[in-house]
mmCIF file of C-alpha atoms in Angstrom:
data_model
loop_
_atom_site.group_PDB
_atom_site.id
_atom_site.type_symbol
_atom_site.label_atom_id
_atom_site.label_comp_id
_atom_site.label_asym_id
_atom_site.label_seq_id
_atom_site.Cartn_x
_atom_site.Cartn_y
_atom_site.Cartn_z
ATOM 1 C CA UNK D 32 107.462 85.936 124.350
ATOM 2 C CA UNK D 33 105.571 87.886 121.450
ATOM 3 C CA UNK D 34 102.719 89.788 123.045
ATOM 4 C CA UNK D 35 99.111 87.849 122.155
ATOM 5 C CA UNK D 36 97.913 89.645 119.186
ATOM 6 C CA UNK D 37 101.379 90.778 117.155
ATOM 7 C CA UNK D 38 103.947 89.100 115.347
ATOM 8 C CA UNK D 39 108.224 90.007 115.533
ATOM 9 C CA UNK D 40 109.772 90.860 112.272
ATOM 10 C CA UNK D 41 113.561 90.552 112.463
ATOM 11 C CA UNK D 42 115.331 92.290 109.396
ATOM 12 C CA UNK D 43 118.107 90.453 107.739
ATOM 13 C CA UNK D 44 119.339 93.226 105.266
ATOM 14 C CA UNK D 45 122.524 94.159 107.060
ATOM 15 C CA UNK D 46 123.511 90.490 107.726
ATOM 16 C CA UNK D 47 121.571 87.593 104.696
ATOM 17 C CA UNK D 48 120.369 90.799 102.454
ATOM 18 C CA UNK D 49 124.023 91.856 101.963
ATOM 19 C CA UNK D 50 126.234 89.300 101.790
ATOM 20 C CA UNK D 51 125.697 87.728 98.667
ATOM 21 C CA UNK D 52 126.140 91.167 97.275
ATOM 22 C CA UNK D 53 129.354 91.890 95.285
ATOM 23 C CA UNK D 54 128.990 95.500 95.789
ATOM 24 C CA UNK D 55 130.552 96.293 98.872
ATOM 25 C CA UNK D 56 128.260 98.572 101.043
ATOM 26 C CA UNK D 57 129.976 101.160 102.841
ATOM 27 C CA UNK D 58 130.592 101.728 107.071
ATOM 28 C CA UNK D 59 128.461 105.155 106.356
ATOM 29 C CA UNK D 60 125.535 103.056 103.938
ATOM 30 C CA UNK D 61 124.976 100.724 106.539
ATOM 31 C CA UNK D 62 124.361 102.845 108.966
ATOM 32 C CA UNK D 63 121.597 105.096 107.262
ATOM 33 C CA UNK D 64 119.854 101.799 105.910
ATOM 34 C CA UNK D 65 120.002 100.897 109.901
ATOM 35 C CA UNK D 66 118.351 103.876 110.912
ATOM 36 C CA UNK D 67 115.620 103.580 108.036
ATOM 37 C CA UNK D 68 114.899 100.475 109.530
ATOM 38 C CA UNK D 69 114.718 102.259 112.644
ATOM 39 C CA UNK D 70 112.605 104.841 111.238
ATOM 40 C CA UNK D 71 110.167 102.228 109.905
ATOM 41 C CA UNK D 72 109.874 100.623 113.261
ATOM 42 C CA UNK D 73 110.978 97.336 112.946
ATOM 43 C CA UNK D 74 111.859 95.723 116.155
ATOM 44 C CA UNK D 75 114.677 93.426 115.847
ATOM 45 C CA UNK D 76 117.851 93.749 113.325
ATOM 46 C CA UNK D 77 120.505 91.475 112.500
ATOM 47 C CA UNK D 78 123.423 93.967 112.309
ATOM 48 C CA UNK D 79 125.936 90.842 110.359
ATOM 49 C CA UNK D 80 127.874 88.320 111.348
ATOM 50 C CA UNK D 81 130.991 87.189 113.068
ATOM 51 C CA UNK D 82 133.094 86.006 110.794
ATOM 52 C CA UNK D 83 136.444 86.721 108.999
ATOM 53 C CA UNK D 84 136.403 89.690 106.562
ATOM 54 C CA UNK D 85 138.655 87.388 104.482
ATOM 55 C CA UNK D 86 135.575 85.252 103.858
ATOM 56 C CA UNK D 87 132.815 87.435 103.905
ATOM 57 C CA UNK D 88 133.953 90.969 103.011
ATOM 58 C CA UNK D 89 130.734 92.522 103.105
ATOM 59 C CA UNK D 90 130.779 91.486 106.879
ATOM 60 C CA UNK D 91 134.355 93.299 107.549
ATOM 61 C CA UNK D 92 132.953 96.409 109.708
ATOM 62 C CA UNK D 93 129.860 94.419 111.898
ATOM 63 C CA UNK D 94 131.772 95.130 114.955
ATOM 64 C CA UNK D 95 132.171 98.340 114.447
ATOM 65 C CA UNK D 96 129.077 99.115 113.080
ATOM 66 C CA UNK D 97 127.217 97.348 116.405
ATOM 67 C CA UNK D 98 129.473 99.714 118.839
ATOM 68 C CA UNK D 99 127.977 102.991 117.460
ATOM 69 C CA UNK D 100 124.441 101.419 116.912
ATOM 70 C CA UNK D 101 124.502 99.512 119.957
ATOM 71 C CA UNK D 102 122.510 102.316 122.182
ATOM 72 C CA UNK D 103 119.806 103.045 119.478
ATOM 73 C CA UNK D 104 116.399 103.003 121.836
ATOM 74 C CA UNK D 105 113.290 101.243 120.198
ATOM 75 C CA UNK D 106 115.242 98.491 118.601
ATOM 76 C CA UNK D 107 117.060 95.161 119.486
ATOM 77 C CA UNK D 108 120.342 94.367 117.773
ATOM 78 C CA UNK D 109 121.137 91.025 117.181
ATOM 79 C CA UNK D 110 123.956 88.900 115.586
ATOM 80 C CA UNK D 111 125.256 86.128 113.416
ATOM 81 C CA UNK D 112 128.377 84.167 115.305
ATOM 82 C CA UNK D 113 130.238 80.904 114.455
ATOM 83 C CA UNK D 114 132.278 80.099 117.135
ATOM 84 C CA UNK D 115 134.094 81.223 120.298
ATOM 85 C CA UNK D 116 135.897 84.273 118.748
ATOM 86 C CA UNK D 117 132.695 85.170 117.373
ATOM 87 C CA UNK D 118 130.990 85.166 120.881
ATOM 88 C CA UNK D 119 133.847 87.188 122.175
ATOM 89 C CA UNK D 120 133.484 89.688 119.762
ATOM 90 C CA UNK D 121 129.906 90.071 120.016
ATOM 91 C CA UNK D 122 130.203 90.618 123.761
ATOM 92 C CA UNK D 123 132.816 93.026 123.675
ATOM 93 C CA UNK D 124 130.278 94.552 120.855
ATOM 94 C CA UNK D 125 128.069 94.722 123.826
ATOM 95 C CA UNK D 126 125.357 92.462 122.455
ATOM 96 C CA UNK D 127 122.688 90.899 124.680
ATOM 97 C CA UNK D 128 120.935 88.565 121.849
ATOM 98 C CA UNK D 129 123.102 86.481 119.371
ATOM 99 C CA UNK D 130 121.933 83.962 116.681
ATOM 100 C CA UNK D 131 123.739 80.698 115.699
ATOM 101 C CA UNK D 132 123.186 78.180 113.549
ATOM 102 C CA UNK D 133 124.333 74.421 112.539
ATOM 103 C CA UNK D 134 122.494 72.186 109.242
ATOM 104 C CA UNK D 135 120.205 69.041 109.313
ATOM 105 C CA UNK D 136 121.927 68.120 106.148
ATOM 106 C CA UNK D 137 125.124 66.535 106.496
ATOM 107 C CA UNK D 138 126.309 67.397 103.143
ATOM 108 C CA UNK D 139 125.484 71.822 103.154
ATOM 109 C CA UNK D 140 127.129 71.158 106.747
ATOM 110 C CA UNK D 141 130.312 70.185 105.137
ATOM 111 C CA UNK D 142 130.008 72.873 102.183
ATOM 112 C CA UNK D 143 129.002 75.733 104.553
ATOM 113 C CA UNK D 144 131.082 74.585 107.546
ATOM 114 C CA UNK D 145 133.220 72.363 106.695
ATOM 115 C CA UNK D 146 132.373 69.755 109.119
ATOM 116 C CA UNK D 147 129.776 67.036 109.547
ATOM 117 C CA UNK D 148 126.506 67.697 110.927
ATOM 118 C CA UNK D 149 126.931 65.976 114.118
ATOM 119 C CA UNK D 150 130.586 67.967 114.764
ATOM 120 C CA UNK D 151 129.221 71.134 113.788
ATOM 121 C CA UNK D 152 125.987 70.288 116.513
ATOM 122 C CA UNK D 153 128.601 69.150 118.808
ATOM 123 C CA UNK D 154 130.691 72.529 119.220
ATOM 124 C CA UNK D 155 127.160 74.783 118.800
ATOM 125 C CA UNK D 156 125.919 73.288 122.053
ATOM 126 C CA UNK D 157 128.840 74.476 123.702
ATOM 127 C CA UNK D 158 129.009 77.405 122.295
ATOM 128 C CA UNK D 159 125.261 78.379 123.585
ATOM 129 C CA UNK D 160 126.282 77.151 127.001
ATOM 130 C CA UNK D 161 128.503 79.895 127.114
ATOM 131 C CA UNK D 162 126.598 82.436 125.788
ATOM 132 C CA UNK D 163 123.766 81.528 127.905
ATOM 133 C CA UNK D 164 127.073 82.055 130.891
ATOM 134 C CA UNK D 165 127.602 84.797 129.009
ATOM 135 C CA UNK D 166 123.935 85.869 129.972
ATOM 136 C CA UNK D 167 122.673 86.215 126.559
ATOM 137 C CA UNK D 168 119.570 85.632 124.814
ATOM 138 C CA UNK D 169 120.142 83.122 122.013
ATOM 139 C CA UNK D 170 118.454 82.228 118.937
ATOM 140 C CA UNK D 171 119.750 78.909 117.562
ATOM 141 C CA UNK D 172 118.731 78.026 113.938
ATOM 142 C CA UNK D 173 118.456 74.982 111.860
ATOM 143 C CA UNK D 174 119.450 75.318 108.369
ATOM 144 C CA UNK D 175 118.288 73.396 105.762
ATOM 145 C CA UNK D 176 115.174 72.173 107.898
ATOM 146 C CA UNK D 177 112.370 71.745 104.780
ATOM 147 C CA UNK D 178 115.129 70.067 102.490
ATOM 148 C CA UNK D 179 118.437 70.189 100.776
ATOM 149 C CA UNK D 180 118.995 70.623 97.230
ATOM 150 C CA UNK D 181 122.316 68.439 98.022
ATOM 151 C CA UNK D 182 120.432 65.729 100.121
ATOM 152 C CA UNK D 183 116.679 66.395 99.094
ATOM 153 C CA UNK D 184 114.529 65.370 102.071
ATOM 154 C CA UNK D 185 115.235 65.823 105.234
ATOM 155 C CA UNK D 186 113.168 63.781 108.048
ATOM 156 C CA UNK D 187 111.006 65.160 110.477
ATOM 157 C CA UNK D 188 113.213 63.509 113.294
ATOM 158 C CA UNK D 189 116.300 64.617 111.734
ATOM 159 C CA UNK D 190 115.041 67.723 112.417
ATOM 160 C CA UNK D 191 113.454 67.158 115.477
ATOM 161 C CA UNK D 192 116.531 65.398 117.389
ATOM 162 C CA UNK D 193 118.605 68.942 116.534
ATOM 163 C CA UNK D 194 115.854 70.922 117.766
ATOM 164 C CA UNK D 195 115.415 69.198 120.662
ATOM 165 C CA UNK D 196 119.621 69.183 121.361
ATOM 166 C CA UNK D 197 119.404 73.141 120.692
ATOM 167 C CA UNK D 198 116.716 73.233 123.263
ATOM 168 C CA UNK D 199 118.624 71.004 126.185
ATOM 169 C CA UNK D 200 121.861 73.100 125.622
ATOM 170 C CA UNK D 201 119.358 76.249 126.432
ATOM 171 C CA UNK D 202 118.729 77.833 123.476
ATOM 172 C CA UNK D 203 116.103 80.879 124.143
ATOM 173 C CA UNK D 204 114.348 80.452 120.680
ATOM 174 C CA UNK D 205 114.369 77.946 117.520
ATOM 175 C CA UNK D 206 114.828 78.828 114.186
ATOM 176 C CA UNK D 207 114.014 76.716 111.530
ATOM 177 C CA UNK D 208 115.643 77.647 108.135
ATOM 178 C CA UNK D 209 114.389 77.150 104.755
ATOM 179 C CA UNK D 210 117.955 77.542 103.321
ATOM 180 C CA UNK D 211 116.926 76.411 100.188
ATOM 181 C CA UNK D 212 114.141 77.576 99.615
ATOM 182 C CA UNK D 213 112.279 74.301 99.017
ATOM 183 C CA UNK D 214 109.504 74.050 101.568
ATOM 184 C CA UNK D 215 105.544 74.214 101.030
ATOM 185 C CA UNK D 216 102.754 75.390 103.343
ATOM 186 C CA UNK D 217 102.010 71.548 103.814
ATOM 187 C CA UNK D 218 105.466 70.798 105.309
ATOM 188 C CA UNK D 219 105.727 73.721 107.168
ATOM 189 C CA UNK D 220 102.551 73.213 108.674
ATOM 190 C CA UNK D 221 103.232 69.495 109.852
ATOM 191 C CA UNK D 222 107.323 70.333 110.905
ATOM 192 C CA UNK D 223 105.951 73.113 112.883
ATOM 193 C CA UNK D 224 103.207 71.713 114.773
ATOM 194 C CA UNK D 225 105.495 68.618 115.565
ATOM 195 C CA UNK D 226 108.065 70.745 116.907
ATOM 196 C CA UNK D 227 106.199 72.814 118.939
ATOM 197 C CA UNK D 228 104.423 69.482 120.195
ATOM 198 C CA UNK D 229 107.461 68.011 122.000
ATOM 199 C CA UNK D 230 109.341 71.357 122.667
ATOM 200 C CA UNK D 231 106.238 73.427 123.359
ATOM 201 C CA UNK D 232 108.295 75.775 125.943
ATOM 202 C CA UNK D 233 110.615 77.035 123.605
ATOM 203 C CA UNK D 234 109.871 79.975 121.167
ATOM 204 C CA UNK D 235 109.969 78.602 118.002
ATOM 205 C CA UNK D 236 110.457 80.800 114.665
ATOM 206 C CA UNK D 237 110.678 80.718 111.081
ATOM 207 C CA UNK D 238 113.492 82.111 108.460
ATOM 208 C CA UNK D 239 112.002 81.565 105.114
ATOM 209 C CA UNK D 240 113.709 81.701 101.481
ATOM 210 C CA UNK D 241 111.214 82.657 98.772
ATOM 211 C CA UNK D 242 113.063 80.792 95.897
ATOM 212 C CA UNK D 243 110.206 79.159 94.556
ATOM 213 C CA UNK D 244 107.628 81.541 95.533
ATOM 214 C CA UNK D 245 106.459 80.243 98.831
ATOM 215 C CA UNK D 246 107.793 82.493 101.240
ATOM 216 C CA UNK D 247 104.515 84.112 102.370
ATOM 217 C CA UNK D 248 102.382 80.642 102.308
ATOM 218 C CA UNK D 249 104.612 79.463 104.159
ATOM 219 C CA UNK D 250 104.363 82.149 106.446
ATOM 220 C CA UNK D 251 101.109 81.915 106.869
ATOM 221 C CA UNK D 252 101.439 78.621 107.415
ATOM 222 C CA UNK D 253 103.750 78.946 110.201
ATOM 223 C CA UNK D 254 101.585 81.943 111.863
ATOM 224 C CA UNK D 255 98.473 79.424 111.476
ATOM 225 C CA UNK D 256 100.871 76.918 113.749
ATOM 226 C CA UNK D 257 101.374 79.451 116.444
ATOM 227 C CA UNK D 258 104.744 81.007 115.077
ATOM 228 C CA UNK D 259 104.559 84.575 116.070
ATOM 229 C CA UNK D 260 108.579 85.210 114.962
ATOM 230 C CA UNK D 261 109.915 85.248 111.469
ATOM 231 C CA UNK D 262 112.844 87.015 109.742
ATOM 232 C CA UNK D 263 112.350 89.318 106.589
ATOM 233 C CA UNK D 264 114.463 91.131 104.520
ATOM 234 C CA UNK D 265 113.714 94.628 103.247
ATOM 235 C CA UNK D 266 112.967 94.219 99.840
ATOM 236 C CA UNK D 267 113.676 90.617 99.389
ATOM 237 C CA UNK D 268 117.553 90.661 99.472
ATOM 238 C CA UNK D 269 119.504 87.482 100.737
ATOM 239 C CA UNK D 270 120.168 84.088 99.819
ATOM 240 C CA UNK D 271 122.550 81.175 100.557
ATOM 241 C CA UNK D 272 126.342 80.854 98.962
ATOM 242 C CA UNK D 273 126.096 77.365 99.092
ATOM 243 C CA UNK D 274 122.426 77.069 97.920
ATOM 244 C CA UNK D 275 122.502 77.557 93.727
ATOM 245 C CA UNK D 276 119.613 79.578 92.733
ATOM 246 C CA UNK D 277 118.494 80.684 96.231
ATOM 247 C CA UNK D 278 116.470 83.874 96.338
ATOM 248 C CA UNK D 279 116.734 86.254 98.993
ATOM 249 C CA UNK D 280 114.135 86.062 102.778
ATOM 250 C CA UNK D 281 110.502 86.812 102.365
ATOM 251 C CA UNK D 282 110.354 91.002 101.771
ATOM 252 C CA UNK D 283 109.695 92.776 104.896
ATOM 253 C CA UNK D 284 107.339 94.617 103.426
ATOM 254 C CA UNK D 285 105.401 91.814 102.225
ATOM 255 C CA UNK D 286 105.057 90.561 105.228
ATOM 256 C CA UNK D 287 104.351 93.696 106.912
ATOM 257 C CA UNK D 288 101.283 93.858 104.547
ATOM 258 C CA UNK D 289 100.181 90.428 105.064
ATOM 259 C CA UNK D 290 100.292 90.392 108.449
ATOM 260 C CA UNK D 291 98.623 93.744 108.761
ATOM 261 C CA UNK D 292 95.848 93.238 106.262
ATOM 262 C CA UNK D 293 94.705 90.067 108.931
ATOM 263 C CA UNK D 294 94.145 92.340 111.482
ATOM 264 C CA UNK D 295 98.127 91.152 113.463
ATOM 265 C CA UNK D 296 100.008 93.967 114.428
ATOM 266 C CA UNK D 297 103.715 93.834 113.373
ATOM 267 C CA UNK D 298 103.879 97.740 114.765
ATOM 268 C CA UNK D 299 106.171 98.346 111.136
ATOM 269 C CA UNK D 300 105.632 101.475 109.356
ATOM 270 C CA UNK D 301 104.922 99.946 105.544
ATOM 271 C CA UNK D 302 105.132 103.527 104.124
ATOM 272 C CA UNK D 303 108.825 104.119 105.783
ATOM 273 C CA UNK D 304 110.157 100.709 104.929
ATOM 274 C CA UNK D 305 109.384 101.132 101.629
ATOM 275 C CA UNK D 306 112.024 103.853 101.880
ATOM 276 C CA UNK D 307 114.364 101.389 103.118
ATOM 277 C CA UNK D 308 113.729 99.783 99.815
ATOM 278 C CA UNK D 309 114.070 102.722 97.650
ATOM 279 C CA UNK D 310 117.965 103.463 99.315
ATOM 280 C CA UNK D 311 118.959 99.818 98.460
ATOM 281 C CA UNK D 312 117.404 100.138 94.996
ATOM 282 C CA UNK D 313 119.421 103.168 94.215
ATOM 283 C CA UNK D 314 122.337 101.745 95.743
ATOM 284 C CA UNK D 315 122.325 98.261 94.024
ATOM 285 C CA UNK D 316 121.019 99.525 90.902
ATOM 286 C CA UNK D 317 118.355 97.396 90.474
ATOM 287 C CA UNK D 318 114.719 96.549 91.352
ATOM 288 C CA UNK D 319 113.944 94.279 93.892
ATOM 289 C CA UNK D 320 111.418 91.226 94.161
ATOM 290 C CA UNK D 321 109.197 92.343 96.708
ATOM 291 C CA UNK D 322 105.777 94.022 95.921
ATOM 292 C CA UNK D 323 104.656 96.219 98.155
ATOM 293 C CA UNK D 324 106.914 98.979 98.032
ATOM 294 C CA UNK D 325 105.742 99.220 94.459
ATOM 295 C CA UNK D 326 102.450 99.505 95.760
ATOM 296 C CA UNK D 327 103.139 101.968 97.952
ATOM 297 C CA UNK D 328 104.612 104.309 95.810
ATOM 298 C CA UNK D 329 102.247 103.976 93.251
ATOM 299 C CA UNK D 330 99.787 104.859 95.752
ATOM 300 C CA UNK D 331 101.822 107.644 97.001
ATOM 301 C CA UNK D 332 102.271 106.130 100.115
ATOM 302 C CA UNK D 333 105.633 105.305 99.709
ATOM 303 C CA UNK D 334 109.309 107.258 99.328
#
């Protein structure tokens, strides 16, 4: 549980923020942009996923990347798996906290799975029984939770009768997913009070796509509910494969400022993740959507 008072930012850079990315990052890259994040003290970082390099290039080195990272004090590594071979690989990683996900949308399901929503909720409920055998802590997400640009609407008890699966199988904390980016401060208020309603011992948190320029409302939104987790991405990288048009997580920094200009510590250095976004600029060449680091610089508070 999230301390009264504070909010958890988990970065998404190494794992959403890079994998739409046709520029392949380096073993050597990732690692300094990890210990930026470090540096910048935020608390929990999704190091990739588990998946085949075939698919996801970008993902090819998360294993070994985790092994020399996996000792860092100060910081909780986390990570994306699909399956069983995933799991394995994350505990041989030495991993105590893994993330999973399945869709409410039948239809991104099949595109992003390539099975039916009710198969691919089937197999993740045994897969967190064994992680939870495995003694891990598990975060189990719900894509596509405020809508589907396949689908369009999806119900509040489609959503509800996943969560509430996710929960039985013993899933640690829920994510809901924004995966394409079409939710409003409206919806997210009413989903998230619902949720947390009937499943009001499980942490619930929030993993929010800013393609239509919602992100922070949203998040604010969510926080107003009693959300006290949600996952950022330095700079405002990310996005979905399967999702056309989908912009990248809600910038850390953004958030950081947000969050810290009401008074709720997020215990992130603003001034040192805005050198986080500085490396990927130079890296990728380009500017990035989020706002603060801009700020910050201009300020001379930044890199």
């Amino acid at each position: 549980m999230v301390e009264e008072g504070k909010v958890l930012l988990e970065d998404e850079v190494l794992r959403d923020g890079l994998q739409m990315e046709s520029r392949l990052f380096s073993f050597a890259e990732k690692v300094k942009i990890f210990h930026l994040l470090k540096e910048a003290k935020v608390p929990r970082i999704q190091m990739g996923s588990f998946v085949h390099p075939k698919l996801v290039p970008q993902m090819a080195d998360t294993d070994a990347l985790i092994r020399q990272l996996i000792n860092t004090s100060g910081v909780l590594l986390t990570g994306l798996i699909l399956n069983g071979q995933g799991l394995e690989r994350a505990l041989a990683c030495g991993l105590s906290h893994v993330s999973m996900s399945v869709s409410a949308s039948d239809t991104h399901s099949r595109k992003n799975a390539n099975r039916s929503a009710e198969e691919a909720l089937a197999a993740m409920t045994v897969l967190i029984s064994q992680a939870k055998r495995a003694e891990l802590k598990v975060r189990a997400g719900i894509q596509c939770a405020f809508g589907c640009v396949y689908e369009g609407k999806v119900g509040e008890e489609r959503v509800l009768a996943v969560a509430e699966v996710l929960a039985a199988a013993g899933a640690d904390e829920v994510n809901l997913a924004d995966t394409a980016g079409l939710g409003h401060p409206r919806q997210v208020r009413f989903l998230v009070r619902r949720v947390r309603q009937e499943l009001p011992r499980v942490e619930l948190s929030l993993h929010l796509h800013d393609t239509r320029g919602l992100g922070l409302a949203n998040m604010f939104v969510g926080y107003e509910e009693g959300v006290r987790i949600f996952d950022v991405c330095a700079g405002g990288l990310g996005g979905c494969p399967f999702v056309k048009g989908a912009a990248g997580n809600v910038p850390a920094e953004d958030a950081g400022h947000m969050f810290g200009a009401m008074g709720v510590e997020t215990g992130v250095d603003l001034g040192k993740l805005s050198k986080v976004v500085e490396e990927l600029e130079f890296l990728l060449g380009r500017s990035l959507p989020g706002r603060m680091a801009l700020v910050l610089r201009a300020e001379g508070l930044g890199a």
